[in-house]
Coordinates of C-alpha atoms in Angstrom, one line a residue:
M1 CA -3.2 -20.5 9.6
K2 CA -4.3 -17.1 11.0
M3 CA -6.4 -18.3 13.9
I4 CA -7.4 -15.6 16.4
V5 CA -8.5 -18.3 18.8
R6 CA -8.3 -22.0 19.0
A7 CA -11.8 -23.4 19.0
V8 CA -11.3 -26.0 21.7
S9 CA -14.5 -27.8 22.8
G10 CA -16.1 -26.4 25.9
T11 CA -15.2 -29.4 28.1
I12 CA -11.5 -29.4 27.2
A13 CA -11.3 -25.6 27.4
A14 CA -12.9 -25.5 30.8
A15 CA -10.7 -28.2 32.1
L16 CA -7.4 -26.8 30.7
L17 CA -8.2 -23.3 31.9
A18 CA -9.0 -24.6 35.3
V19 CA -5.7 -26.5 35.5
G20 CA -3.9 -23.5 34.0
A21 CA -5.3 -21.2 36.7
Q22 CA -3.4 -23.3 39.2
A23 CA -0.1 -23.0 37.4
A24 CA 2.4 -20.8 39.2
D25 CA 2.8 -18.6 36.1
A26 CA -0.9 -18.0 35.6
P27 CA -1.6 -14.3 35.2
K28 CA -3.7 -12.7 38.0
P29 CA -6.7 -10.6 36.8
D30 CA -6.8 -7.0 37.8
A31 CA -9.6 -6.8 40.2
A32 CA -10.0 -3.1 39.5
K33 CA -10.9 -3.7 35.9
P34 CA -14.2 -5.3 34.8
A35 CA -13.8 -8.5 32.8
A36 CA -14.9 -8.1 29.2
T37 CA -17.7 -10.5 28.2
V38 CA -19.3 -11.9 25.0
P39 CA -22.2 -9.6 23.9
K40 CA -25.3 -11.5 24.9
P41 CA -28.4 -11.8 22.7
A42 CA -31.5 -9.8 23.6
D43 CA -33.3 -13.0 24.4
P44 CA -31.0 -16.0 24.4
H45 CA -34.0 -18.4 24.5
A46 CA -35.5 -16.9 21.3
S47 CA -32.9 -18.6 19.1
P48 CA -31.3 -22.0 19.0
P49 CA -28.0 -22.3 20.9
Y50 CA -25.6 -22.5 18.0
L51 CA -23.3 -20.2 16.1
A52 CA -23.5 -21.7 12.7
V53 CA -24.3 -24.8 10.7
V54 CA -21.5 -25.6 8.3
N55 CA -22.3 -28.3 5.7
G56 CA -24.8 -29.7 8.1
K57 CA -22.5 -29.7 11.2
V58 CA -23.3 -27.5 14.1
I59 CA -20.8 -25.1 15.8
S60 CA -22.4 -24.7 19.3
S61 CA -22.9 -21.5 21.1
S62 CA -21.1 -22.8 24.1
D63 CA -17.9 -23.4 22.1
F64 CA -18.2 -20.1 20.3
D65 CA -18.9 -18.1 23.5
A66 CA -15.9 -19.8 25.3
A67 CA -13.7 -19.0 22.3
T68 CA -14.8 -15.4 22.1
R69 CA -14.3 -14.9 25.9
E70 CA -10.8 -16.2 25.5
A71 CA -10.1 -14.0 22.5
I72 CA -11.4 -10.9 24.4
R73 CA -9.3 -11.8 27.4
Q74 CA -6.2 -12.1 25.3
K75 CA -6.7 -8.9 23.4
F76 CA -8.0 -6.6 26.1
Y77 CA -6.9 -8.5 29.3
H78 CA -9.9 -7.7 31.5
G79 CA -10.0 -4.1 30.4
T80 CA -13.1 -2.4 28.8
P81 CA -12.8 -2.9 25.0
P82 CA -13.2 0.2 22.8
E83 CA -16.7 0.7 21.5
G84 CA -17.3 -1.4 18.4
E85 CA -14.2 -3.6 18.7
V86 CA -16.0 -6.4 20.4
E87 CA -18.5 -6.8 17.5
Q88 CA -15.6 -7.1 15.1
L89 CA -13.8 -9.6 17.3
V90 CA -17.0 -11.6 17.4
R91 CA -17.0 -11.7 13.6
D92 CA -13.3 -12.6 13.5
V93 CA -13.7 -15.5 16.0
A94 CA -16.8 -16.8 14.0
N95 CA -14.8 -16.5 10.8
D96 CA -11.9 -18.5 12.3
M97 CA -14.2 -21.2 13.7
I98 CA -16.0 -21.6 10.4
E99 CA -12.7 -21.7 8.5
R100 CA -11.3 -24.3 10.8
R101 CA -14.4 -26.5 10.3
L102 CA -14.0 -26.3 6.5
L103 CA -10.3 -27.1 6.7
A104 CA -11.0 -30.0 9.0
E105 CA -13.4 -31.4 6.3
E106 CA -10.6 -30.9 3.7
I107 CA -8.0 -32.8 5.6
K108 CA -10.5 -35.6 6.1
R109 CA -11.3 -35.6 2.3
R110 CA -7.6 -35.8 1.6
E111 CA -7.2 -38.7 4.1
M112 CA -4.4 -37.0 5.8
K113 CA -2.7 -38.5 8.9
P114 CA -1.2 -36.7 11.9
D115 CA 2.5 -36.9 12.9
A116 CA 2.1 -39.2 15.8
K117 CA 5.5 -38.5 17.2
A118 CA 5.0 -34.7 17.2
V119 CA 1.6 -35.1 18.9
D120 CA 3.1 -37.4 21.6
E121 CA 5.8 -34.8 22.2
K122 CA 3.1 -32.1 22.8
I123 CA 1.1 -34.4 25.1
A124 CA 4.3 -35.0 27.0
A125 CA 4.8 -31.2 27.3
Y126 CA 1.3 -30.9 28.8
E127 CA 2.1 -33.7 31.3
K128 CA 5.3 -32.0 32.3
R129 CA 3.8 -28.6 32.6
Y130 CA 0.9 -29.7 34.9
A131 CA 2.7 -32.5 36.7
S132 CA 2.3 -30.8 40.1
S133 CA -1.4 -29.9 39.5
A134 CA -3.8 -32.1 41.5
R135 CA -6.6 -31.1 39.2
W136 CA -4.7 -32.3 36.2
Q137 CA -3.9 -35.6 37.8
Q138 CA -7.5 -36.1 38.8
E139 CA -9.0 -35.3 35.4
R140 CA -6.2 -36.1 32.9
A141 CA -7.9 -39.4 31.9
Q142 CA -11.0 -37.5 30.9
I143 CA -9.0 -34.6 29.2
L144 CA -6.3 -36.5 27.3
P145 CA -8.4 -38.3 24.6
A146 CA -10.1 -35.0 23.5
L147 CA -6.8 -33.1 23.8
R148 CA -5.0 -35.7 21.7
E149 CA -7.8 -35.4 19.0
R150 CA -7.4 -31.7 19.0
L151 CA -3.6 -31.8 18.7
E152 CA -3.9 -34.3 15.9
E153 CA -6.2 -32.0 14.0
D154 CA -3.9 -29.1 14.7
D155 CA -1.0 -31.1 13.3
M156 CA -2.9 -32.0 10.1
L157 CA -4.1 -28.4 9.6
A158 CA -0.6 -27.1 9.9
A159 CA 0.6 -29.7 7.3
L160 CA -2.2 -28.7 5.0
E161 CA -1.2 -25.1 5.2
A162 CA 2.5 -25.9 4.7
K163 CA 1.7 -28.0 1.6
T164 CA -0.6 -25.4 0.2
R165 CA 1.9 -22.6 0.7
N166 CA 4.7 -24.6 -0.8
V167 CA 4.7 -22.8 -4.1
P168 CA 7.6 -23.1 -6.6
Q169 CA 10.2 -20.4 -6.9
P170 CA 8.9 -17.9 -9.5
P171 CA 10.7 -17.6 -12.8
Q172 CA 12.9 -14.5 -13.3
D173 CA 10.6 -12.8 -15.8
K174 CA 7.8 -12.9 -13.1
V175 CA 10.3 -11.6 -10.5
L176 CA 11.3 -8.8 -12.8
A177 CA 7.7 -7.9 -13.4
Y178 CA 7.0 -7.9 -9.7
Y179 CA 10.1 -5.6 -9.2
K180 CA 8.8 -3.1 -11.7
K181 CA 5.3 -3.2 -10.3
H182 CA 6.4 -2.5 -6.7
P183 CA 9.2 0.1 -6.8
E184 CA 8.5 1.2 -3.3
K185 CA 9.5 -2.2 -1.9
F186 CA 13.0 -1.8 -3.4
T187 CA 13.6 1.9 -2.5
E188 CA 15.5 2.9 0.6
P189 CA 13.8 5.8 2.2
E190 CA 15.7 9.0 2.8
K191 CA 18.0 9.0 5.8
M192 CA 19.2 11.8 8.0
R193 CA 22.6 11.9 9.6
I194 CA 22.4 13.3 13.1
S195 CA 25.0 14.2 15.7
L196 CA 24.1 14.5 19.4
L197 CA 25.6 16.2 22.4
L198 CA 23.8 15.2 25.6
L199 CA 24.1 16.7 29.1
T200 CA 22.4 14.1 31.3
V201 CA 20.0 15.1 34.1
D202 CA 18.2 12.6 36.3
P203 CA 14.5 12.8 35.5
S204 CA 13.7 13.2 39.2
A205 CA 16.3 15.9 39.7
P206 CA 15.1 19.3 41.0
T207 CA 14.3 22.2 38.6
S208 CA 17.6 23.8 39.4
A209 CA 19.6 20.9 37.9
W210 CA 17.6 21.1 34.7
E211 CA 18.1 24.9 34.5
A212 CA 21.9 24.4 35.1
A213 CA 22.1 21.9 32.2
E214 CA 20.1 24.3 29.9
T215 CA 22.5 27.1 30.8
E216 CA 25.5 24.9 30.0
A217 CA 24.0 23.7 26.8
G218 CA 23.3 27.4 25.8
A219 CA 27.0 28.2 26.4
L220 CA 28.0 25.3 24.2
Q221 CA 25.6 26.4 21.5
L222 CA 27.3 29.8 21.5
K223 CA 30.7 28.2 21.1
L224 CA 29.5 26.3 18.1
T225 CA 27.6 29.1 16.4
E226 CA 29.8 32.1 17.2
G227 CA 33.1 30.7 18.4
G228 CA 33.5 28.2 15.6
A229 CA 34.1 25.3 17.9
D230 CA 34.1 21.7 16.6
F231 CA 30.9 19.8 17.5
A232 CA 32.6 16.5 17.5
Q233 CA 35.3 17.7 20.0
L234 CA 32.7 19.3 22.3
A235 CA 30.7 16.1 22.2
K236 CA 33.7 14.1 23.2
E237 CA 34.4 16.4 26.1
H238 CA 30.9 17.1 27.4
S239 CA 28.4 14.6 26.1
R240 CA 27.4 11.7 28.4
H241 CA 25.8 9.7 25.6
E242 CA 27.4 6.6 24.3
S243 CA 28.0 8.3 21.0
A244 CA 30.5 10.7 22.6
E245 CA 33.4 8.4 21.6
T246 CA 32.6 9.0 17.9
G247 CA 32.0 12.8 18.4
G248 CA 28.2 12.4 18.9
D249 CA 27.7 10.8 15.5
L250 CA 24.5 8.8 15.5
G251 CA 24.8 7.8 11.9
Y252 CA 22.1 7.7 9.3
M253 CA 18.6 7.1 10.5
H254 CA 15.2 6.6 8.8
R255 CA 12.4 8.9 9.6
G256 CA 10.7 7.7 12.7
M257 CA 13.8 6.3 14.4
L258 CA 14.1 9.4 16.5
P259 CA 11.7 9.8 19.5
E260 CA 8.5 11.7 19.0
G261 CA 9.0 15.4 19.4
I262 CA 12.7 15.2 18.4
Q263 CA 11.7 14.1 14.9
E264 CA 9.4 17.1 14.5
K265 CA 12.3 19.4 15.5
I266 CA 14.7 17.8 13.0
D267 CA 12.0 18.1 10.3
G268 CA 12.2 21.9 10.7
M269 CA 16.0 21.9 10.1
K270 CA 18.2 21.5 7.1
P271 CA 21.7 19.9 6.8
G272 CA 24.2 22.0 8.7
D273 CA 21.7 23.4 11.2
L274 CA 22.2 23.2 15.0
S275 CA 19.2 22.8 17.3
P276 CA 18.7 25.0 20.4
P277 CA 19.0 23.2 23.7
T278 CA 16.3 20.6 23.8
R279 CA 14.9 18.8 26.7
V280 CA 14.7 15.0 26.3
L281 CA 14.0 12.2 28.8
Q282 CA 17.7 11.8 29.7
G283 CA 18.6 15.5 30.0
I284 CA 19.3 18.5 27.7
A285 CA 20.5 17.8 24.1
L286 CA 22.0 19.7 21.2
F287 CA 21.4 18.1 17.8
R288 CA 23.2 18.9 14.6
Y289 CA 21.7 17.9 11.2
E290 CA 24.8 16.7 9.4
A291 CA 23.5 15.4 6.1
L292 CA 20.5 14.1 4.1
Q293 CA 20.7 11.0 2.0
P294 CA 17.9 11.0 -0.6
P295 CA 15.7 8.0 -1.3
K296 CA 17.7 5.3 -3.2
H297 CA 16.0 2.9 -5.7
H298 CA 18.0 -0.3 -6.0
D299 CA 18.6 -1.8 -9.4
F300 CA 17.1 -5.2 -10.2
E301 CA 20.4 -7.1 -10.0
T302 CA 21.1 -5.9 -6.5
V303 CA 17.7 -6.9 -5.1
K304 CA 16.5 -9.8 -7.4
S305 CA 17.0 -12.4 -4.7
R306 CA 14.9 -10.4 -2.3
A307 CA 12.3 -9.6 -5.0
G308 CA 12.0 -13.4 -5.7
D309 CA 11.5 -14.1 -2.0
L310 CA 8.8 -11.4 -1.7
L311 CA 7.0 -12.6 -4.7
K312 CA 7.1 -16.2 -3.5
R313 CA 5.7 -15.1 -0.2
D314 CA 2.9 -13.2 -1.9
L315 CA 2.1 -16.3 -4.1
S316 CA 2.2 -18.4 -0.9
D317 CA -0.4 -16.2 0.8
E318 CA -2.5 -16.2 -2.4
A319 CA -2.5 -20.0 -2.6
W320 CA -3.6 -20.3 1.0
R321 CA -6.3 -17.6 0.6
N322 CA -7.5 -19.2 -2.6
L323 CA -8.0 -22.6 -0.9
N324 CA -10.0 -21.0 1.9
E325 CA -12.1 -19.1 -0.6
Q326 CA -12.8 -22.2 -2.6
L327 CA -13.9 -24.1 0.4
R328 CA -16.2 -21.2 1.3
K329 CA -17.8 -21.1 -2.1
K330 CA -18.6 -24.8 -2.1
A331 CA -19.9 -24.7 1.5
K332 CA -23.4 -24.3 2.8
I333 CA -23.1 -22.0 5.9
E334 CA -26.1 -20.9 8.0
L335 CA -25.3 -18.2 10.6
N336 CA -27.4 -17.7 13.6
T337 CA -27.8 -13.9 13.3
A338 CA -30.8 -13.9 15.6
R339 CA -28.6 -14.9 18.5
Y340 CA -25.5 -13.0 17.3
P341 CA -26.6 -9.8 15.5
A342 CA -23.0 -8.8 14.9
L343 CA -22.7 -11.5 12.3
A344 CA -25.3 -9.8 10.2
K345 CA -23.2 -6.7 9.8
K346 CA -20.4 -6.2 7.2
G347 CA -17.4 -8.3 7.9
P348 CA -15.3 -11.3 6.8
V349 CA -18.0 -13.9 7.7
A350 CA -19.5 -15.2 4.5
T351 CA -22.6 -17.3 4.0
K352 CA -24.1 -19.3 1.3

């Protein structure tokens, strides 16, 4: 299930976060950055304190606000979110909470049962993690029942998703049709074979060190272009890159594997070309464009196993999406757009 945030009840969330804050590995907020907050309604008293009513059951504002704050913290970590992104995140969290409520109803309708052993193991992990926390020891009796209920629901939701996604292996005729419909998935992009000669310079070295390396690289360039020297031999003798042992051969690389700035330089070259001395992070480099391997479309027999796996994955995603859409269509959902105007804008949150 794609859940941006776990919609833990306010009491459990507050207690666990308080305990977590005492853990040795708890992240420390950056005091220099303002904490991002949930957008507040113009008049919070002008509308009831709820996010939505789903099939007659209320999702409270306190739960939604806590979940949204946690989602903002995880995504932006106390930084100032880019304009407009918080509203989208509000819609995403609302969508996830509504989806979870509908799926919880579905597991109840199917009379599913949690894996008690798996839940006990997770409870034990919490006990171990917070064993040294005085706050946990003081409040565990209050926290554990609701935490167990939450973990049991998580377990059943995971089982529902796994069962829904467990589609049969598609037949070969469907796999072949998928292969023909998506040629781009079975085509290797073009590759460039590049060789490198690197004269290393410490990034903090004085300007004179960089100038000396550029002069040396220029002399090596002349040996290659006018003296007919062998690039591989010079790389073995002068390069300080790990590729020196193989004469500077970096092998075939897809577009984008080279650092930004270097790729643009290679794009302006053709096989056989030698670059001028080029400054990179590690020093001064000479690149030689050895060869170009054009895109290669693989025949069906070579990739049919992968094609079958990709199609099955797509069918699995479709089955899960269809279940959620069916639950939405049958549901009665009332959104509190007066309190949360972002929910009235275009987005994934659907109402009926």
